[in-house]
CSV table of C-alpha atoms and ligand atoms in Angstrom, one decimal:
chain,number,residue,atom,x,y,z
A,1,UNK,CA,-24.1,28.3,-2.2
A,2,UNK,CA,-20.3,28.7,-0.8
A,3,UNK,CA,-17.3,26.5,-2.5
A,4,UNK,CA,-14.3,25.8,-1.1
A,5,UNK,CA,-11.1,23.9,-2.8
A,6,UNK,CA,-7.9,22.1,-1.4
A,7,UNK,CA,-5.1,20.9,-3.0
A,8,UNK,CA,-3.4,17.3,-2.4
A,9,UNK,CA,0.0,17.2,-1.2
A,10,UNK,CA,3.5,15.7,-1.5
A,11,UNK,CA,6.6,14.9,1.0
A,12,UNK,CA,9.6,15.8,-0.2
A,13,UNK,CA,11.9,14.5,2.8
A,14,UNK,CA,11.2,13.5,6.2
A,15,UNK,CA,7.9,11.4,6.7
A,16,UNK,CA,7.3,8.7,9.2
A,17,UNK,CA,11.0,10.5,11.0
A,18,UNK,CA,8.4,13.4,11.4
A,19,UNK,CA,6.5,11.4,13.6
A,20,UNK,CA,9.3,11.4,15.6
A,21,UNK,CA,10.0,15.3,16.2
A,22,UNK,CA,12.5,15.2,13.1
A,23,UNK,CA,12.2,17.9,10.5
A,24,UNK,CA,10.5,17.1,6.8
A,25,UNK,CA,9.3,19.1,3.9
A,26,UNK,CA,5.9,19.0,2.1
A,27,UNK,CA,4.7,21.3,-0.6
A,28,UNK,CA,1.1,21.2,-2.2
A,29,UNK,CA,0.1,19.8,-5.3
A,30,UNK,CA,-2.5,21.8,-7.2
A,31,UNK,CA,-3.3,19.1,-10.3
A,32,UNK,CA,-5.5,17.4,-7.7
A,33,UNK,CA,-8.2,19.0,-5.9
A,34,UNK,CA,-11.0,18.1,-2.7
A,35,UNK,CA,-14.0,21.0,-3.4
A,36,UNK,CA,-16.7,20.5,-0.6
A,37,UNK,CA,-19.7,22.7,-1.1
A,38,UNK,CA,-23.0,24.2,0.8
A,39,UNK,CA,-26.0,24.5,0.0
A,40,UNK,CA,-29.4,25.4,2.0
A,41,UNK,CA,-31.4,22.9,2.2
A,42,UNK,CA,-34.1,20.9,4.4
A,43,UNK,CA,-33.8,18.2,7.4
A,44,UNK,CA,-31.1,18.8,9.0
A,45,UNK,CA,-27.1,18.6,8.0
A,46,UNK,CA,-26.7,16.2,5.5
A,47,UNK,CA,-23.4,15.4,4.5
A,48,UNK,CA,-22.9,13.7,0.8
A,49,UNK,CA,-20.1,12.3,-1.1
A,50,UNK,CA,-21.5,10.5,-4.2
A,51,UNK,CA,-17.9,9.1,-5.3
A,52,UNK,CA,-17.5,7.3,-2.0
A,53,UNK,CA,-21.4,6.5,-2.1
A,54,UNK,CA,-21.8,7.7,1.7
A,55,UNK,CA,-24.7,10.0,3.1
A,56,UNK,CA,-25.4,11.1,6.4
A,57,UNK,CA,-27.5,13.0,8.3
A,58,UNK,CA,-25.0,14.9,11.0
A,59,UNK,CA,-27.6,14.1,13.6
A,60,UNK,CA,-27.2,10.2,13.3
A,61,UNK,CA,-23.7,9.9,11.6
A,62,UNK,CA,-21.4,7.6,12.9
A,63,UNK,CA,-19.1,9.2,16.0
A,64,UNK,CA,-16.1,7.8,13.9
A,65,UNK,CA,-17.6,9.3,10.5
A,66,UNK,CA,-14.3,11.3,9.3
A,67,UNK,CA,-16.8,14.3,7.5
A,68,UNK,CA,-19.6,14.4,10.3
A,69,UNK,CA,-16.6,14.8,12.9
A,70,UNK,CA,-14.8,17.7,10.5
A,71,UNK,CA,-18.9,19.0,10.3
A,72,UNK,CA,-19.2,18.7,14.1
A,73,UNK,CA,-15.4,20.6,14.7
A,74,UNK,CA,-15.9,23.3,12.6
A,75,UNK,CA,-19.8,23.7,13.5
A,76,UNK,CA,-18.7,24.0,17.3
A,77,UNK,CA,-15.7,26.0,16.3
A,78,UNK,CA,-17.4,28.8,14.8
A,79,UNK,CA,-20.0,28.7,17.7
A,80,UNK,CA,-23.2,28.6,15.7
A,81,UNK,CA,-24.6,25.3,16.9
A,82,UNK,CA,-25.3,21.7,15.4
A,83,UNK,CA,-28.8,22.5,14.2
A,84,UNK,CA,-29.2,23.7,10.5
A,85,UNK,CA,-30.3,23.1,7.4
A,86,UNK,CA,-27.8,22.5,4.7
A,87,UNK,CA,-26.2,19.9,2.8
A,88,UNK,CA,-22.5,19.3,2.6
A,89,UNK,CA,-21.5,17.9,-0.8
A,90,UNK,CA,-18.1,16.7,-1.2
A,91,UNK,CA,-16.0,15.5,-4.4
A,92,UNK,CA,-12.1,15.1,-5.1
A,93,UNK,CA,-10.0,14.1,-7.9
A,94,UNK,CA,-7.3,13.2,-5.2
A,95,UNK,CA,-6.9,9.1,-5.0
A,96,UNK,CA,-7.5,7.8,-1.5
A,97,UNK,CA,-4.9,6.5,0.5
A,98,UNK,CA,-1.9,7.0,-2.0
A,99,UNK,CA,0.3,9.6,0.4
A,100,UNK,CA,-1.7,12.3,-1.3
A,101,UNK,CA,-3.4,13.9,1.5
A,102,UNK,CA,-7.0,13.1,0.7
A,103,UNK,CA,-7.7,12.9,3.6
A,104,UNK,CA,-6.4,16.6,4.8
A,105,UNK,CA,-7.5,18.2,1.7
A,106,UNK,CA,-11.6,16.8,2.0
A,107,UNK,CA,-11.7,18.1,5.3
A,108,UNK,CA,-9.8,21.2,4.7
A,109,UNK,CA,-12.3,22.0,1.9
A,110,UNK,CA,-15.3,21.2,4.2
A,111,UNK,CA,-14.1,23.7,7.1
A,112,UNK,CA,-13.3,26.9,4.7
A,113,UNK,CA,-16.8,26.0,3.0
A,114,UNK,CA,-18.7,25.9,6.3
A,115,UNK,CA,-16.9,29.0,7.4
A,116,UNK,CA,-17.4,30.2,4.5
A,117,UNK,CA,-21.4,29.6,4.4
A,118,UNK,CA,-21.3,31.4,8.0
A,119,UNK,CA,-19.8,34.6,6.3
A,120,UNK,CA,-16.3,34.0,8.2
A,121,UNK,CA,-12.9,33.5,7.2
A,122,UNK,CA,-10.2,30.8,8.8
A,123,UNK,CA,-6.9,31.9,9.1
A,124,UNK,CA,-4.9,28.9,8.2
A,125,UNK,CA,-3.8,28.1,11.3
A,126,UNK,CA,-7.0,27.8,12.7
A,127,UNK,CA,-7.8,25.9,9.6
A,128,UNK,CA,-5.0,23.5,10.2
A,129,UNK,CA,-5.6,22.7,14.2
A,130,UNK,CA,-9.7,21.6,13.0
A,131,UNK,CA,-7.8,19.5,10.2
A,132,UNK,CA,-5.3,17.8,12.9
A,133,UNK,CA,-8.6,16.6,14.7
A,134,UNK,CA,-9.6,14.7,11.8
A,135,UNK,CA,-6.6,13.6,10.6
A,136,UNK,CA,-5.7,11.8,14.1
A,137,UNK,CA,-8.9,9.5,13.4
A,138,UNK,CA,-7.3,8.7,9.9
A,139,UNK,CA,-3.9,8.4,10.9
A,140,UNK,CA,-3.6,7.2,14.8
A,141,UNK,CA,-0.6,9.3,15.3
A,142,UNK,CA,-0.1,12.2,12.9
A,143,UNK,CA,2.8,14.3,13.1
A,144,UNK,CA,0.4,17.4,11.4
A,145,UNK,CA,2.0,17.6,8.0
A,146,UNK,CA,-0.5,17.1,6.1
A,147,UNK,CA,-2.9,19.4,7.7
A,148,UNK,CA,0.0,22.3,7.7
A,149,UNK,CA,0.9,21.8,4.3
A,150,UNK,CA,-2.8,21.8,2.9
A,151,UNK,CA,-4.2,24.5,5.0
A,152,UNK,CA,-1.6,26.9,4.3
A,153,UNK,CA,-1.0,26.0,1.0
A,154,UNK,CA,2.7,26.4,0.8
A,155,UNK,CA,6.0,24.6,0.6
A,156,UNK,CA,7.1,24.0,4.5
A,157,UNK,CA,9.8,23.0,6.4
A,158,UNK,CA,7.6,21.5,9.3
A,159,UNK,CA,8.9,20.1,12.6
A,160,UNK,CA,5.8,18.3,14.9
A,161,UNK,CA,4.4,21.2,17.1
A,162,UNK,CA,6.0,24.2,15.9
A,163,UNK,CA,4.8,26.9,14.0
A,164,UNK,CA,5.6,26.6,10.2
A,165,UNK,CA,8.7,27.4,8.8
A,166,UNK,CA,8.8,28.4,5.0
A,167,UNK,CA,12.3,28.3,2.6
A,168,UNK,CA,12.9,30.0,-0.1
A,169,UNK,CA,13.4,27.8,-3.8
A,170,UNK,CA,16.7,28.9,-5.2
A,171,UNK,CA,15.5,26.9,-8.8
A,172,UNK,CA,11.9,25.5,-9.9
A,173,UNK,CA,11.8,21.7,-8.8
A,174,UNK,CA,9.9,19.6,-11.3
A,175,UNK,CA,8.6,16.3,-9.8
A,176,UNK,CA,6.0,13.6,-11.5
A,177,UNK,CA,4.0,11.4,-9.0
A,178,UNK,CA,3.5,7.7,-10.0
A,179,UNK,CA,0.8,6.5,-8.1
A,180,UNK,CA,1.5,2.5,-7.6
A,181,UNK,CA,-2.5,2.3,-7.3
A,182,UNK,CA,-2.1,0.0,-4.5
A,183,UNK,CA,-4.4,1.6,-1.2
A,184,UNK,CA,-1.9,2.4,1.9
A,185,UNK,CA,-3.5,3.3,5.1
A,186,UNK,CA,-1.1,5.4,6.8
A,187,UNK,CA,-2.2,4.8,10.0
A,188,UNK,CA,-1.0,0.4,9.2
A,189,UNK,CA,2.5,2.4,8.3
A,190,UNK,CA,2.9,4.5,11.0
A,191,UNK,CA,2.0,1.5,13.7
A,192,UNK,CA,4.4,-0.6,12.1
A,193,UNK,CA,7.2,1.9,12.8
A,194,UNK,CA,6.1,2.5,15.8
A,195,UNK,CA,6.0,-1.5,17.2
A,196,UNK,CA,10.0,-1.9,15.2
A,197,UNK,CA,11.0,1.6,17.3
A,198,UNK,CA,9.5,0.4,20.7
A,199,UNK,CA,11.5,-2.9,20.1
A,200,UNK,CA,14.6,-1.9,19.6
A,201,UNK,CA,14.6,2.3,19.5
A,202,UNK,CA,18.4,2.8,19.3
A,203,UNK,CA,17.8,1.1,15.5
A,204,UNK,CA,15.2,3.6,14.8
A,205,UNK,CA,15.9,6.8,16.9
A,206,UNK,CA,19.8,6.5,14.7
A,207,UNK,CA,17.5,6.3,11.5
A,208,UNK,CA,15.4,9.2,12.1
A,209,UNK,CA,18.5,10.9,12.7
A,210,UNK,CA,19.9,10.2,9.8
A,211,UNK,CA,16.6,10.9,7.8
A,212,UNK,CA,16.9,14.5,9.8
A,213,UNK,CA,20.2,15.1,8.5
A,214,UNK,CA,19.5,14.4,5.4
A,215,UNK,CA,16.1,16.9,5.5
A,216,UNK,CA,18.4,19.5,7.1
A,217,UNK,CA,20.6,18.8,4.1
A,218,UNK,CA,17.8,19.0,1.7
A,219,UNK,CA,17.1,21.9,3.0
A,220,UNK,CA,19.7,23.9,1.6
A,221,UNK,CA,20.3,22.0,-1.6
A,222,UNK,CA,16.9,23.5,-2.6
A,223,UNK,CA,17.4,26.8,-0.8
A,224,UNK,CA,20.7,26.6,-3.8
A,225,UNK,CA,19.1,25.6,-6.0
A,226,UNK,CA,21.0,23.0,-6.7
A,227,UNK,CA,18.8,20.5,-8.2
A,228,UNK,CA,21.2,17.7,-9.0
A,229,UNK,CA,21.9,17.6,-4.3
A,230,UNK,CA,18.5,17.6,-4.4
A,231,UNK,CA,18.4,14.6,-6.0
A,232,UNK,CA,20.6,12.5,-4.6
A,233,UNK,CA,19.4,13.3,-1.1
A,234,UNK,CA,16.2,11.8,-2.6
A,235,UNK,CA,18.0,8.6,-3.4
A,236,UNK,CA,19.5,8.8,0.3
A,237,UNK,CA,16.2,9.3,1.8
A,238,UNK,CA,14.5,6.0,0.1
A,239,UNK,CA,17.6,4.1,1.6
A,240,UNK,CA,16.4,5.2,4.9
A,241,UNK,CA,13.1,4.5,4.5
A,242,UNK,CA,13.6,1.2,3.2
A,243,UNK,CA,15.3,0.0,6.3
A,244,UNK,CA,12.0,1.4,8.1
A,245,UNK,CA,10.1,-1.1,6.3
A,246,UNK,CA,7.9,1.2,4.5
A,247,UNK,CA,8.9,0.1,0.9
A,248,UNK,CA,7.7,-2.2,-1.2
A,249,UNK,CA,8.4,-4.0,-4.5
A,250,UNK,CA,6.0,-2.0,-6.6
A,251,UNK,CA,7.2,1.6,-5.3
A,252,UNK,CA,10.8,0.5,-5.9
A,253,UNK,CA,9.5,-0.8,-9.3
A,254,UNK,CA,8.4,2.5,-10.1
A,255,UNK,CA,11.4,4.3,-7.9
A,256,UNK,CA,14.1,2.3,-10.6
A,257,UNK,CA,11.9,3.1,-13.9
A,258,UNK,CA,12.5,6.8,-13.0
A,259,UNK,CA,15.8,6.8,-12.0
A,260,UNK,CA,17.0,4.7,-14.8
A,261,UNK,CA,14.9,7.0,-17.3
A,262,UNK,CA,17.1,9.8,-16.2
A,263,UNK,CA,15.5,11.1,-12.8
A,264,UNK,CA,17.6,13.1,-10.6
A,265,UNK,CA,16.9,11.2,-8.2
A,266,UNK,CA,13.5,8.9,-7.0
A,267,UNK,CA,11.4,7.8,-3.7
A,268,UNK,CA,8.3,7.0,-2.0
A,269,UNK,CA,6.0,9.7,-0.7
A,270,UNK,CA,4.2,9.7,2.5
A,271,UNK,CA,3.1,6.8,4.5
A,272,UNK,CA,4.6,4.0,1.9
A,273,UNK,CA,4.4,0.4,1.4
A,274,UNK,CA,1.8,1.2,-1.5
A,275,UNK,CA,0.4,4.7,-2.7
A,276,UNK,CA,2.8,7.0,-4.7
A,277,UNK,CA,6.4,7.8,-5.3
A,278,UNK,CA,8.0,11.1,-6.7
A,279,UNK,CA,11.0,11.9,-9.0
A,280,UNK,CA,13.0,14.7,-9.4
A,281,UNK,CA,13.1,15.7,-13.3
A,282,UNK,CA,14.0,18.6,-15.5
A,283,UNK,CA,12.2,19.6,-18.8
A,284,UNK,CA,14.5,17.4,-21.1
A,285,UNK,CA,14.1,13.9,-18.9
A,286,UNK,CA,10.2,15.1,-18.1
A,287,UNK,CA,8.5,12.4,-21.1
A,288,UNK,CA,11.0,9.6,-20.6
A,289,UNK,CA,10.5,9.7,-16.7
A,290,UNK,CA,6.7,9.7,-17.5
A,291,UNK,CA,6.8,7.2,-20.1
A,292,UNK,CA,8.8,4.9,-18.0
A,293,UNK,CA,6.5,5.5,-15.1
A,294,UNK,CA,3.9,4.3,-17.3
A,295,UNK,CA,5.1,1.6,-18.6
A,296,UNK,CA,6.6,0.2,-15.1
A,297,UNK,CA,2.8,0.2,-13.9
A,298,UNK,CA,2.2,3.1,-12.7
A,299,UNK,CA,-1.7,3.4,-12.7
A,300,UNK,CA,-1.6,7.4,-12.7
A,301,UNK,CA,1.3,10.1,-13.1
A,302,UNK,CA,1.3,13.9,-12.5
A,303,UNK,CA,3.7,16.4,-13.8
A,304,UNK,CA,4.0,19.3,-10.4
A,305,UNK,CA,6.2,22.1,-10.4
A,306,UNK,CA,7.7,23.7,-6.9
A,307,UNK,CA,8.2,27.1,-8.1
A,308,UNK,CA,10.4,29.9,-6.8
A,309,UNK,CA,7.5,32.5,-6.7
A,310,UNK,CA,5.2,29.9,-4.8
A,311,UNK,CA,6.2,31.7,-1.2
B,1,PMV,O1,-0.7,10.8,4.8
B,1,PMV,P1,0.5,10.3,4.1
B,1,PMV,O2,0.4,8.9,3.7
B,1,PMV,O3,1.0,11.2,3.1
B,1,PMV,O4,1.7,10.2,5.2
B,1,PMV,C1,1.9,11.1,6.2
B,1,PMV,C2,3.3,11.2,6.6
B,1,PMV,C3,3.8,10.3,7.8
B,1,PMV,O5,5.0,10.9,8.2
B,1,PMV,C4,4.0,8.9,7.4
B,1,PMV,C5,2.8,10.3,8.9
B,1,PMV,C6,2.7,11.7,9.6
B,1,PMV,O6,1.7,11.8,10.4
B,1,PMV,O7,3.5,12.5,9.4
């Protein structure tokens, strides 16, 4: 039997500018997990996941089946053919469609377990580019983010088709995700943006430059160390991405519980309109924020820490 994990993920800055060839930042979160594993078996490649009540058979399995096309990538990938028998069996505490990377993580977890069932090892990069195929069923349009920042498993500084850039974090950078428990497809998001910017780009092009100079910005506040920058940048990055239209009442509900609790500064994460935000605290503010969260509606909160040592 082979195991594999992924963890879920966060945007710090930049997302829906990153679309746009603008920089962002991502880091992984670890408190949630996708775990895919392999086991031989008989009739074919069966594919399970019992929490989302699906089963196929990889011979019949829908061409637009998001697991049977990760099965199918990484089967051809590692050149050993579609016929076997084994059964994929996939699980993951990360909620669906909240700007958590679900989607990234289940199929990352699926490729390292097949590899890993075939006695090989994925570099992440090669990881990452099987992801990407997947995610641009989810997502229409993905920049590669989420792939990048789950397959490597590491804070980066991403910019759409370059290779990763990492930073270095000048102080630990406590955040707490409140999950507005309202399902988001990012691919709804990221066509929205993209009808408003092909009716009237100058609007949006200024606005993913501003979003970039505030990631560039961000950048080096974290670099410092300089937590309270950090935060406010966070507040300037929500203004932005309100005037994309990506907002909504409940994520600023959540975004003004935090902040008024004593956040360093609040906003949504990912594609937006519903799924989670994050907030920037520090050890003393950590239970207010939390409690606030909780009491503003937030239907699940988790404590992450971005720590120096995690390059
Ligand atoms: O998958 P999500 O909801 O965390 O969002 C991905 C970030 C976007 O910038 C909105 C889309 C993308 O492909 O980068």
């Amino acid at each position: 039997m082979t195991i594999a994990y992924a963890p879920g993920k966060i945007i710090l800055f930049g997302e829906h500018a990153v679309v746009y060839g603008r920089p962002a930042i991502a880091v992984p979160v670890t408190q949630v997990q996708a775990r895919a594993e392999v086991t031989p078996s008989a009739g074919g490649v069966i594919i399970e996941a019992p929490d989302l009540g699906r089963q196929h058979n990889l011979a019949d399995a829908p061409p637009d089946d998001p697991l049977a096309l990760t099965v199918r990538n990484t089967l051809a990938h590692l050149r050993v053919g579609m016929m076997h028998d084994l059964r994929i069996t996939v699980s993951s505490t990360i909620p669906l469609a909240r700007g958590l990377g679900s989607g990234a993580a289940v199929s990352t977890a699926i490729v390292r377990a097949l590899a890993g069932h075939f006695g090989r090892e994925l570099p992440p990069a090669e990881v990452s580019a099987l992801v990407f195929q997947t995610e641009v069923l989810h997502h229409g349009t993905p920049s590669g983010i989420d792939n990048t920042v789950v397959a490597f498993g590491q804070p980066v500084y991403f910019i759409k088709g370059r290779p990763i850039e990492r930073f270095a974090v000048g102080a630990p950078l406590r955040l707490v995700i409140g999950d507005t428990g309202l399902v988001s497809p990012t691919k709804v998001t990221v066509g929205d943006v993209r009808r408003s910017w092909q009716s009237d780009p100058a609007t949006y092009e200024a606005r993913f430059d501003a979003i970039s100079d505030v990631v560039m910005r961000a950048r080096r506040a974290i670099e410092a160390g300089d937590l309270p920058a950090v935060g406010r940048l966070m507040d300037q990055n929500q203004v932005h991405l309100r005037e994309l239209g990506v907002s909504s009442p409940e994520l600023e509900r959540l975004i003004q519980a935090a902040r008024h609790a004593g956040a360093l500064g609040a906003k949504l994460s990912g594609g937006g309109r519903g799924g989670s935000m994050i907030a920037l605290i520090t050890p003393q503010t950590e239970q207010a924020v939390v409690t606030a969260l909780r009491e503003a509606g937030a239907t699940k909160v988790i404590v992450t820490e971005v720590s120096p040592d995690a390059l």
